Short mmCIF file of C-alpha atoms and ligand atoms in Angstrom, two decimals:
data_model
loop_
_atom_site.label_atom_id
_atom_site.label_comp_id
_atom_site.label_asym_id
_atom_site.label_seq_id
_atom_site.Cartn_x
_atom_site.Cartn_y
_atom_site.Cartn_z
CA MET P 798 -13.90 22.37 10.73
CA TYR P 799 -10.87 20.20 9.26
CA ILE P 800 -9.51 21.29 6.41
CA CYS P 801 -6.90 19.58 4.81
CA PHE P 802 -4.68 19.86 1.53
CA GLU P 803 -3.35 17.24 -0.59
CA GLY P 804 -1.15 17.10 -3.34
CA SER P 805 2.36 15.90 -4.76
CA GLU P 806 6.18 16.24 -3.92
CA GLY P 807 6.69 20.67 -4.93
CA SER P 808 2.78 20.99 -5.29
CA GLY P 809 3.02 23.92 -2.70
CA LYS P 810 0.16 22.71 -0.57
CA SER P 811 2.67 23.68 2.89
CA THR P 812 3.38 26.98 1.62
CA GLN P 813 -0.99 27.04 1.16
CA ALA P 814 -1.71 25.40 4.47
CA ARG P 815 0.51 28.22 5.79
CA LEU P 816 -1.22 31.28 4.01
CA LEU P 817 -4.89 30.11 4.83
CA THR P 818 -3.87 29.70 8.21
CA GLN P 819 -1.90 33.07 8.72
CA TYR P 820 -5.33 34.20 7.54
CA LEU P 821 -7.52 33.03 10.00
CA ILE P 822 -5.62 34.20 12.72
CA GLU P 823 -5.59 37.30 11.26
CA LYS P 824 -9.99 36.85 11.13
CA GLU P 825 -9.65 35.78 15.44
CA TYR P 826 -10.17 32.56 14.87
CA ASN P 827 -8.23 29.64 16.59
CA VAL P 828 -6.27 27.95 14.02
CA LEU P 829 -3.58 24.80 14.62
CA LEU P 830 -1.87 24.04 12.17
CA THR P 831 -0.05 20.15 11.41
CA LYS P 832 0.88 18.38 8.89
CA GLU P 833 1.53 14.37 8.32
CA PRO P 834 3.89 12.61 8.61
CA GLY P 835 5.61 14.28 12.09
CA SER P 836 3.07 17.26 13.12
CA GLU P 837 5.13 19.23 15.73
CA HIS P 838 2.24 19.00 18.27
CA ASP P 839 3.36 16.21 19.24
CA PRO P 840 6.49 13.26 19.54
CA VAL P 841 6.15 10.42 18.97
CA CYS P 842 4.70 11.41 14.99
CA HIS P 843 7.98 13.75 15.04
CA LYS P 844 10.15 10.28 15.68
CA ILE P 845 8.00 8.87 13.17
CA ARG P 846 9.03 11.16 10.41
CA GLU P 847 12.56 10.75 11.25
CA VAL P 848 12.53 7.42 10.61
CA LEU P 849 10.44 7.61 7.43
CA LEU P 850 12.09 10.72 5.84
CA HIS P 851 15.35 10.01 6.07
CA HIS P 852 16.68 6.72 7.01
CA THR P 853 19.54 5.64 5.32
CA GLY P 854 19.27 1.66 5.07
CA THR P 855 16.19 -0.47 3.53
CA ILE P 856 12.75 0.12 4.09
CA SER P 857 10.27 -2.71 3.91
CA ASN P 858 7.08 -1.07 1.86
CA ARG P 859 4.66 -2.98 4.39
CA ALA P 860 6.73 -1.63 7.36
CA GLU P 861 6.42 1.78 5.33
CA LEU P 862 2.48 1.42 5.43
CA LEU P 863 2.43 0.69 8.83
CA LEU P 864 4.65 3.52 9.99
CA PHE P 865 2.85 5.82 8.91
CA GLU P 866 -0.69 4.26 9.62
CA ALA P 867 1.37 4.17 12.46
CA ASP P 868 1.80 8.09 12.44
CA ARG P 869 -1.53 8.57 11.85
CA ALA P 870 -3.50 7.25 14.94
CA GLN P 871 -1.39 8.89 16.79
CA HIS P 872 -2.18 11.38 14.83
CA VAL P 873 -5.62 11.86 15.09
CA ASP P 874 -6.19 10.95 19.00
CA GLU P 875 -3.00 13.00 20.12
CA VAL P 876 -3.67 16.09 18.06
CA LEU P 877 -6.31 16.05 15.44
CA LEU P 878 -9.11 14.97 18.30
CA LYS P 879 -8.17 16.98 20.78
CA ALA P 880 -8.27 20.39 19.00
CA SER P 881 -11.94 20.48 18.74
CA ARG P 882 -11.95 19.47 22.79
CA ASN P 883 -9.38 22.31 23.13
CA ARG P 884 -11.59 25.00 21.42
CA TYR P 885 -9.89 25.36 18.36
CA ASP P 886 -11.91 26.96 15.20
CA PHE P 887 -10.20 25.56 12.75
CA ALA P 888 -6.64 22.39 12.55
CA ILE P 889 -5.08 22.19 8.74
CA SER P 890 -3.32 19.48 8.25
CA ASP P 891 -0.71 19.37 5.33
CA ARG P 892 -1.07 15.98 3.90
CA PHE P 893 -3.50 12.77 5.27
CA ASP P 894 -4.38 9.18 4.20
CA ALA P 895 -5.02 10.18 0.18
CA SER P 896 -1.06 10.56 0.82
CA SER P 897 -1.35 7.04 1.65
CA VAL P 898 -2.92 5.24 -1.31
CA ALA P 899 -1.29 7.70 -3.78
CA TYR P 900 2.36 7.08 -2.21
CA GLN P 901 1.67 3.70 -0.63
CA ILE P 902 -1.14 1.72 -2.60
CA TYR P 903 -0.51 3.12 -6.55
CA GLY P 904 3.92 4.23 -5.96
CA ARG P 905 4.57 1.93 -4.10
CA ASN P 906 2.01 -0.75 -5.06
CA VAL P 907 2.73 -2.38 -1.74
CA VAL P 908 -1.83 -3.45 -0.57
CA SER P 909 -4.27 -3.26 -2.46
CA GLN P 910 -6.99 -0.70 -1.99
CA GLU P 911 -9.28 -3.56 0.18
CA ILE P 912 -6.51 -4.14 3.01
CA PHE P 913 -5.36 -0.69 3.35
CA ASP P 914 -8.76 1.10 3.80
CA VAL P 915 -9.25 -2.13 7.00
CA ILE P 916 -5.38 -1.17 8.52
CA ASN P 917 -6.24 2.59 7.17
CA ASN P 918 -9.95 2.25 9.05
CA PHE P 919 -9.07 0.83 11.87
CA ALA P 920 -5.72 3.58 12.53
CA LYS P 921 -8.04 6.89 12.16
CA LYS P 922 -11.01 5.45 13.42
CA TYR P 923 -13.12 6.26 10.42
CA PHE P 924 -12.32 10.39 11.34
CA SER P 925 -12.26 12.70 7.96
CA PHE P 926 -11.80 16.54 7.15
CA ASP P 927 -14.39 18.66 6.33
CA PHE P 928 -12.38 19.41 3.69
CA THR P 929 -9.52 18.64 1.11
CA PHE P 930 -7.91 20.86 -0.88
CA TRP P 931 -5.94 19.25 -3.82
CA ILE P 932 -3.19 21.13 -5.34
CA ASP P 933 -2.12 19.29 -8.51
CA VAL P 934 0.94 19.70 -10.29
CA PRO P 935 2.55 17.46 -13.36
CA PRO P 936 5.96 15.01 -11.40
CA LYS P 937 8.83 16.69 -13.07
CA ILE P 938 7.60 20.90 -12.22
CA GLY P 939 7.14 19.73 -8.89
CA LEU P 940 10.49 17.84 -8.24
CA GLU P 941 12.59 20.79 -10.01
CA ARG P 942 10.52 23.16 -7.13
CA GLY P 943 11.74 20.26 -4.13
CA LYS P 944 15.72 20.31 -5.89
CA ARG P 945 15.82 24.15 -5.92
CA LEU P 946 14.64 24.89 -2.08
CA GLY P 947 17.88 21.29 -1.09
CA LYS P 948 14.83 19.31 -0.74
CA SER P 949 16.64 16.15 -0.02
CA ASP P 950 14.23 12.70 1.71
CA ARG P 951 13.34 9.54 0.13
CA PHE P 952 11.04 10.16 -1.91
CA GLN P 953 11.79 12.96 -3.09
CA ARG P 954 14.84 10.81 -4.75
CA GLU P 955 12.52 8.72 -5.91
CA ASP P 956 12.02 9.06 -9.91
CA LEU P 957 9.55 9.77 -12.11
CA VAL P 958 8.06 7.44 -12.94
CA PHE P 959 7.11 6.04 -9.30
CA HIS P 960 6.12 9.93 -8.84
CA GLU P 961 3.61 9.97 -11.96
CA LYS P 962 2.33 6.83 -10.05
CA VAL P 963 1.57 8.75 -7.15
CA ARG P 964 0.16 11.58 -9.30
CA LYS P 965 -2.31 9.03 -11.29
CA GLY P 966 -3.52 7.58 -8.00
CA TYR P 967 -4.05 10.74 -6.52
CA LYS P 968 -6.01 11.42 -9.38
CA LYS P 969 -8.00 8.12 -9.26
CA HIS P 970 -8.80 8.65 -5.09
CA PHE P 971 -10.44 11.78 -5.12
CA MET P 972 -12.31 10.55 -8.78
CA LYS P 973 -14.66 8.01 -6.05
CA LEU P 974 -14.21 10.16 -3.16
CA LYS P 975 -18.00 11.19 -1.67
CA PRO P 976 -19.49 13.71 -0.84
CA LYS P 977 -18.54 15.46 -4.10
CA ASN P 978 -18.75 18.44 -2.41
CA ALA P 979 -16.40 17.77 0.23
CA TRP P 980 -12.63 18.23 -2.01
CA ARG P 981 -11.99 20.52 -4.96
CA LYS P 982 -8.37 19.98 -6.94
CA ILE P 983 -6.63 23.25 -7.72
CA ASP P 984 -3.79 23.61 -10.88
CA GLY P 985 -1.15 23.68 -8.77
CA THR P 986 0.79 25.78 -11.50
CA LEU P 987 -0.84 28.71 -11.07
CA SER P 988 0.86 31.45 -8.66
CA ILE P 989 1.12 30.83 -5.05
CA ASP P 990 -1.54 34.08 -4.76
CA GLU P 991 -4.12 32.65 -7.23
CA VAL P 992 -3.82 29.45 -5.64
CA GLN P 993 -5.27 30.83 -2.27
CA ARG P 994 -7.32 32.64 -3.70
CA ILE P 995 -8.88 30.36 -4.45
CA VAL P 996 -8.38 28.94 -1.16
CA ARG P 997 -9.29 31.50 0.86
CA GLY P 998 -13.01 32.01 -1.47
CA ILE P 999 -14.17 28.37 -0.48
CA ILE P 1000 -12.88 28.84 2.96
CA LYS P 1001 -14.87 31.93 3.27
CA GLU P 1002 -18.69 30.81 1.31
CA ARG P 1003 -18.28 26.93 2.98
CA PHE P 1004 -16.72 27.71 6.47
CA MET P 1005 -17.22 30.69 7.65
P1 LIG Z 1840 7.18 16.21 3.92
O1 LIG Z 1840 8.67 17.33 4.20
O2 LIG Z 1840 6.50 16.61 4.46
O3 LIG Z 1840 6.90 16.46 2.35
P2 LIG Z 1840 5.18 17.71 2.00
O4 LIG Z 1840 4.48 17.09 1.79
O5 LIG Z 1840 6.56 18.72 2.05
O6 LIG Z 1840 5.97 16.72 0.01
O7 LIG Z 1840 7.52 14.93 3.27
C1 LIG Z 1840 6.23 13.68 3.71
C2 LIG Z 1840 6.71 12.88 2.49
O8 LIG Z 1840 5.75 11.80 2.59
C3 LIG Z 1840 6.07 13.02 1.01
O9 LIG Z 1840 7.20 12.94 0.34
C4 LIG Z 1840 4.74 11.94 0.88
C5 LIG Z 1840 5.07 11.26 2.17
N1 LIG Z 1840 3.36 10.85 2.74
C6 LIG Z 1840 3.28 9.41 2.07
O10 LIG Z 1840 4.34 8.12 1.20
N2 LIG Z 1840 2.55 8.39 3.05
C7 LIG Z 1840 1.86 8.76 3.52
O11 LIG Z 1840 0.93 9.01 3.69
C8 LIG Z 1840 2.01 10.45 3.77
C9 LIG Z 1840 1.19 11.16 4.84
C10 LIG Z 1840 3.23 10.86 2.86
#
């Protein structure tokens, strides 16, 4: 099963992905935890992440989109598709292509949905996740959480207006995503334990 966590800065999705992984391992499943950009299971992804998050000069918005897609192509071919062959029961990813819709289409306004779909389908070879959790949190709260954790990267440093557009992008994306039972929105202002309880409930009911 392929499970994805999505959400804006400070939504807590990385914590939730990690807690779900721990829980499934305790239940004796083989679980691969991965992420975009920069899966730790692939050195090329790792290098692309460094540029995307920490390059200090200018990166053109088109180049940025294509770097995320290059990371995605490598991630799909070298990590995600190999996971089932390597007999993992679950592959859990911290972000996938909904992030590009939110950040690049809505946040940066760099590409139309139509052109994005062509580029993105080429990069991901039409791969999709079985289920996606969208952890939604108001940007003001999320950015504060990031600051407290000492996070500072090219996206964390964008202003509130940018992050409001990202949140709107997620909303638009999920509202039209089909099938409707392949994703669920969770309120990211709930406690870590409460969000995890909801996540586990859904996984138990649907996939265990
Ligand atoms: P990361 O450090 O992984 O933090 P987090 O996922 O906890 O926010 O940062 C990844 C950043 O990359 C994040 O700010 C969102 C951004 N991003 C995009 O802009 N487009 C994408 O397609 C993806 C996968 C991520």
